Amino acid sequence: MPAALFISDLHLQSSHPRTSAAFLSFLEHHAQYAQALYLLGDLFEYWAGDDDLEDPFNARMTAAIRAVSDAGVHVYWIAGNRDFLVGSGFAAAAGATLLSEPHVATLAGRRVVLLHGDAECTKDVQYMEFRAMVRQPAWQKQFLSMPLAQRKAIIDGLRQSSREHNGEKSMDIMDVTPDAVAQVFAEHASTVMIHGHTHRPALHQVGHTLRYVLPDWECDVTPPQQPRGGWIAIDTRGNITRHDLNGDFID
């Protein structure tokens, strides 16, 4: 039984049924046999508020997570840049514990710092300013007071604007910066980090630190593109491994 499994950046949405099916398969065949499951942000393509739990797709995905929790798995959630409006309503429905970031977990004797990763993309000044605004409780309270349909329309506009602006940015700007990563390591006295957000899965070793970057999930692609996805596992001995969508070892 794995001590913990980690996933992020699935961007679940009803228009991507194969990605959703891959997620449900992961929960049934892998996550329910772990001691803990960590959802490290952008599980959903967007989250307009917990009153959107009544949406059939959102309800189905949430119920699937709840089934894992009901099986005895500890489920933890860290917000991403797409689903930071997840609140206590979702947590109760999913049987999940909401964590602030960075979060330090001691797993199989290893001290691991966990985060989504967007806060460390400090070269993207425009995004950092936007992030600071929308993470303010006052902004969120005002936004969530709007009708759900209005919130969804605003989010659709923001997503379109993000796609346009990101196409003009270099990958270097949208990646985490070494200084920000080093600061997180130093502040939390950890030598292991796991995060997502960048969609650039890798294992980075700098000195005595190890930084694992989770993959994004995208199964609704057409050939010659290949489905993407996978997860990271920590076993009960503290070994950390990366896995593809089939559960096979990457390293």
mmCIF file of C-alpha atoms in Angstrom, residues 73-247:
data_model
loop_
_atom_site.group_PDB
_atom_site.id
_atom_site.type_symbol
_atom_site.label_atom_id
_atom_site.label_comp_id
_atom_site.label_asym_id
_atom_site.label_seq_id
_atom_site.Cartn_x
_atom_site.Cartn_y
_atom_site.Cartn_z
ATOM 1 C CA VAL A 73 -7.994 7.014 2.286
ATOM 2 C CA HIS A 74 -7.033 10.429 3.650
ATOM 3 C CA VAL A 75 -7.787 12.904 0.835
ATOM 4 C CA TYR A 76 -6.092 16.304 0.828
ATOM 5 C CA TRP A 77 -6.590 19.291 -1.445
ATOM 6 C CA ILE A 78 -4.366 22.222 -2.376
ATOM 7 C CA ALA A 79 -5.938 24.849 -4.612
ATOM 8 C CA GLY A 80 -4.653 25.564 -8.102
ATOM 9 C CA ASN A 81 -4.964 28.647 -10.232
ATOM 10 C CA ARG A 82 -8.128 27.245 -11.866
ATOM 11 C CA ASP A 83 -9.988 25.941 -8.821
ATOM 12 C CA PHE A 84 -8.964 28.221 -5.960
ATOM 13 C CA LEU A 85 -12.631 28.919 -5.188
ATOM 14 C CA VAL A 86 -13.118 25.412 -3.826
ATOM 15 C CA GLY A 87 -14.440 25.755 -0.298
ATOM 16 C CA SER A 88 -15.893 23.908 2.653
ATOM 17 C CA GLY A 89 -18.917 22.730 0.693
ATOM 18 C CA PHE A 90 -16.782 20.825 -1.765
ATOM 19 C CA ALA A 91 -14.534 19.546 1.007
ATOM 20 C CA ALA A 92 -17.512 18.103 2.886
ATOM 21 C CA ALA A 93 -18.980 16.535 -0.249
ATOM 22 C CA ALA A 94 -15.643 15.020 -1.330
ATOM 23 C CA GLY A 95 -14.490 13.968 2.128
ATOM 24 C CA ALA A 96 -11.348 16.029 1.609
ATOM 25 C CA THR A 97 -9.219 18.187 3.873
ATOM 26 C CA LEU A 98 -8.308 21.592 2.447
ATOM 27 C CA LEU A 99 -4.665 22.563 2.928
ATOM 28 C CA SER A 100 -2.987 25.929 2.618
ATOM 29 C CA GLU A 101 0.228 26.118 0.641
ATOM 30 C CA PRO A 102 3.036 25.455 0.953
ATOM 31 C CA HIS A 103 2.142 22.450 3.079
ATOM 32 C CA VAL A 104 4.737 20.220 4.707
ATOM 33 C CA ALA A 105 3.826 16.561 5.122
ATOM 34 C CA THR A 106 5.891 13.889 6.835
ATOM 35 C CA LEU A 107 5.375 10.749 4.771
ATOM 36 C CA ALA A 108 7.154 7.478 5.486
ATOM 37 C CA GLY A 109 9.749 9.449 7.411
ATOM 38 C CA ARG A 110 10.338 11.985 4.621
ATOM 39 C CA ARG A 111 9.600 15.682 5.071
ATOM 40 C CA VAL A 112 7.969 16.771 1.805
ATOM 41 C CA VAL A 113 6.826 20.280 0.901
ATOM 42 C CA LEU A 114 3.724 20.350 -1.312
ATOM 43 C CA LEU A 115 2.297 23.148 -3.418
ATOM 44 C CA HIS A 116 0.528 23.816 -6.686
ATOM 45 C CA GLY A 117 3.424 25.815 -8.119
ATOM 46 C CA ASP A 118 1.903 28.963 -9.579
ATOM 47 C CA ALA A 119 3.041 31.163 -6.688
ATOM 48 C CA GLU A 120 6.644 30.379 -7.606
ATOM 49 C CA CYS A 121 6.320 31.655 -11.215
ATOM 50 C CA THR A 122 7.565 35.044 -10.094
ATOM 51 C CA LYS A 123 8.827 36.176 -13.501
ATOM 52 C CA ASP A 124 5.234 36.323 -14.739
ATOM 53 C CA VAL A 125 4.568 39.666 -13.107
ATOM 54 C CA GLN A 126 1.157 40.147 -14.712
ATOM 55 C CA TYR A 127 -0.084 36.807 -13.436
ATOM 56 C CA MET A 128 1.362 37.353 -9.968
ATOM 57 C CA GLU A 129 -0.567 40.618 -9.687
ATOM 58 C CA PHE A 130 -3.767 38.876 -10.785
ATOM 59 C CA ARG A 131 -3.141 36.018 -8.355
ATOM 60 C CA ALA A 132 -2.656 38.399 -5.440
ATOM 61 C CA MET A 133 -5.981 40.063 -6.244
ATOM 62 C CA VAL A 134 -8.155 36.951 -6.621
ATOM 63 C CA ARG A 135 -6.737 35.257 -3.523
ATOM 64 C CA GLN A 136 -7.953 38.129 -1.341
ATOM 65 C CA PRO A 137 -10.920 37.062 0.854
ATOM 66 C CA ALA A 138 -12.744 40.322 0.091
ATOM 67 C CA TRP A 139 -12.441 39.774 -3.679
ATOM 68 C CA GLN A 140 -13.644 36.183 -3.369
ATOM 69 C CA LYS A 141 -16.589 37.163 -1.175
ATOM 70 C CA GLN A 142 -17.702 39.773 -3.700
ATOM 71 C CA PHE A 143 -17.232 37.420 -6.650
ATOM 72 C CA LEU A 144 -19.109 34.561 -4.990
ATOM 73 C CA SER A 145 -22.028 36.884 -4.237
ATOM 74 C CA MET A 146 -22.714 37.148 -7.977
ATOM 75 C CA PRO A 147 -25.175 34.763 -9.669
ATOM 76 C CA LEU A 148 -23.542 31.504 -10.756
ATOM 77 C CA ALA A 149 -24.239 32.126 -14.448
ATOM 78 C CA GLN A 150 -22.538 35.522 -14.236
ATOM 79 C CA ARG A 151 -19.507 34.019 -12.521
ATOM 80 C CA LYS A 152 -19.185 31.372 -15.227
ATOM 81 C CA ALA A 153 -19.369 34.018 -17.950
ATOM 82 C CA ILE A 154 -16.605 36.016 -16.272
ATOM 83 C CA ILE A 155 -14.467 32.892 -15.885
ATOM 84 C CA ASP A 156 -14.937 32.018 -19.568
ATOM 85 C CA GLY A 157 -13.677 35.473 -20.482
ATOM 86 C CA LEU A 158 -10.679 35.156 -18.187
ATOM 87 C CA ARG A 159 -9.806 31.738 -19.643
ATOM 88 C CA GLN A 160 -9.896 33.096 -23.169
ATOM 89 C CA SER A 161 -7.742 36.054 -22.190
ATOM 90 C CA SER A 162 -5.288 33.725 -20.442
ATOM 91 C CA ARG A 163 -4.936 31.554 -23.557
ATOM 92 C CA GLU A 164 -4.198 34.598 -25.675
ATOM 93 C CA HIS A 165 -1.646 36.074 -23.285
ATOM 94 C CA ASN A 166 0.080 32.778 -22.547
ATOM 95 C CA GLY A 167 0.661 32.282 -26.257
ATOM 96 C CA GLU A 168 2.796 35.418 -26.172
ATOM 97 C CA LYS A 169 4.847 34.410 -23.131
ATOM 98 C CA SER A 170 8.014 32.340 -23.119
ATOM 99 C CA MET A 171 8.078 29.033 -21.257
ATOM 100 C CA ASP A 172 10.807 30.497 -19.058
ATOM 101 C CA ILE A 173 8.445 33.214 -17.798
ATOM 102 C CA MET A 174 5.678 30.699 -17.057
ATOM 103 C CA ASP A 175 7.970 28.288 -15.191
ATOM 104 C CA VAL A 176 8.930 28.444 -11.535
ATOM 105 C CA THR A 177 11.998 30.522 -10.749
ATOM 106 C CA PRO A 178 15.024 29.020 -8.979
ATOM 107 C CA ASP A 179 15.052 31.739 -6.330
ATOM 108 C CA ALA A 180 11.399 31.148 -5.412
ATOM 109 C CA VAL A 181 11.954 27.391 -5.208
ATOM 110 C CA ALA A 182 15.068 27.820 -3.074
ATOM 111 C CA GLN A 183 13.160 30.108 -0.715
ATOM 112 C CA VAL A 184 10.409 27.503 -0.204
ATOM 113 C CA PHE A 185 12.994 24.814 0.518
ATOM 114 C CA ALA A 186 14.765 27.061 3.024
ATOM 115 C CA GLU A 187 11.652 28.303 4.803
ATOM 116 C CA HIS A 188 10.228 24.814 5.316
ATOM 117 C CA ALA A 189 13.424 22.892 6.099
ATOM 118 C CA SER A 190 12.711 20.289 3.442
ATOM 119 C CA THR A 191 14.824 18.712 0.725
ATOM 120 C CA VAL A 192 11.916 17.213 -1.254
ATOM 121 C CA MET A 193 9.244 19.179 -3.124
ATOM 122 C CA ILE A 194 6.279 18.034 -5.211
ATOM 123 C CA HIS A 195 4.234 20.433 -7.324
ATOM 124 C CA GLY A 196 2.337 20.783 -10.577
ATOM 125 C CA HIS A 197 1.117 23.783 -12.579
ATOM 126 C CA THR A 198 3.852 24.053 -15.206
ATOM 127 C CA HIS A 199 2.846 20.975 -17.243
ATOM 128 C CA ARG A 200 6.546 20.155 -17.518
ATOM 129 C CA PRO A 201 6.923 16.836 -15.658
ATOM 130 C CA ALA A 202 10.451 16.200 -14.474
ATOM 131 C CA LEU A 203 12.737 15.454 -11.560
ATOM 132 C CA HIS A 204 15.113 18.316 -10.789
ATOM 133 C CA GLN A 205 18.052 17.768 -8.477
ATOM 134 C CA VAL A 206 19.923 20.834 -7.259
ATOM 135 C CA GLY A 207 22.509 20.128 -4.607
ATOM 136 C CA HIS A 208 20.816 18.009 -1.973
ATOM 137 C CA THR A 209 17.248 19.002 -2.982
ATOM 138 C CA LEU A 210 14.827 17.030 -5.155
ATOM 139 C CA ARG A 211 11.942 18.768 -6.940
ATOM 140 C CA TYR A 212 9.328 16.565 -8.562
ATOM 141 C CA VAL A 213 7.011 18.185 -11.118
ATOM 142 C CA LEU A 214 3.706 16.446 -11.791
ATOM 143 C CA PRO A 215 2.348 15.996 -15.330
ATOM 144 C CA ASP A 216 -0.857 17.467 -16.624
ATOM 145 C CA TRP A 217 -3.528 15.029 -17.832
ATOM 146 C CA GLU A 218 -4.850 15.203 -21.391
ATOM 147 C CA CYS A 219 -6.357 12.064 -22.893
ATOM 148 C CA ASP A 220 -8.758 13.743 -25.315
ATOM 149 C CA VAL A 221 -6.184 14.142 -28.067
ATOM 150 C CA THR A 222 -6.052 12.953 -31.656
ATOM 151 C CA PRO A 223 -3.137 11.059 -33.248
ATOM 152 C CA PRO A 224 -0.242 11.550 -33.582
ATOM 153 C CA GLN A 225 -0.520 13.197 -30.163
ATOM 154 C CA GLN A 226 -0.247 10.815 -27.238
ATOM 155 C CA PRO A 227 -2.392 10.901 -24.085
ATOM 156 C CA ARG A 228 -0.636 12.590 -21.163
ATOM 157 C CA GLY A 229 -0.913 12.041 -17.444
ATOM 158 C CA GLY A 230 0.375 10.184 -14.452
ATOM 159 C CA TRP A 231 1.179 10.524 -10.791
ATOM 160 C CA ILE A 232 3.853 10.388 -8.130
ATOM 161 C CA ALA A 233 3.896 7.830 -5.328
ATOM 162 C CA ILE A 234 5.710 7.536 -2.013
ATOM 163 C CA ASP A 235 5.829 4.013 -0.641
ATOM 164 C CA THR A 236 5.951 3.024 3.003
ATOM 165 C CA ARG A 237 9.769 2.952 2.911
ATOM 166 C CA GLY A 238 9.967 6.535 1.662
ATOM 167 C CA ASN A 239 10.857 5.696 -1.945
ATOM 168 C CA ILE A 240 9.487 8.201 -4.457
ATOM 169 C CA THR A 241 8.480 7.035 -7.936
ATOM 170 C CA ARG A 242 6.858 8.578 -10.982
ATOM 171 C CA HIS A 243 4.167 6.688 -12.887
ATOM 172 C CA ASP A 244 2.470 7.025 -16.269
ATOM 173 C CA LEU A 245 -1.265 6.687 -16.945
ATOM 174 C CA ASN A 246 -0.984 2.905 -16.924
ATOM 175 C CA GLY A 247 0.668 2.933 -13.525
#
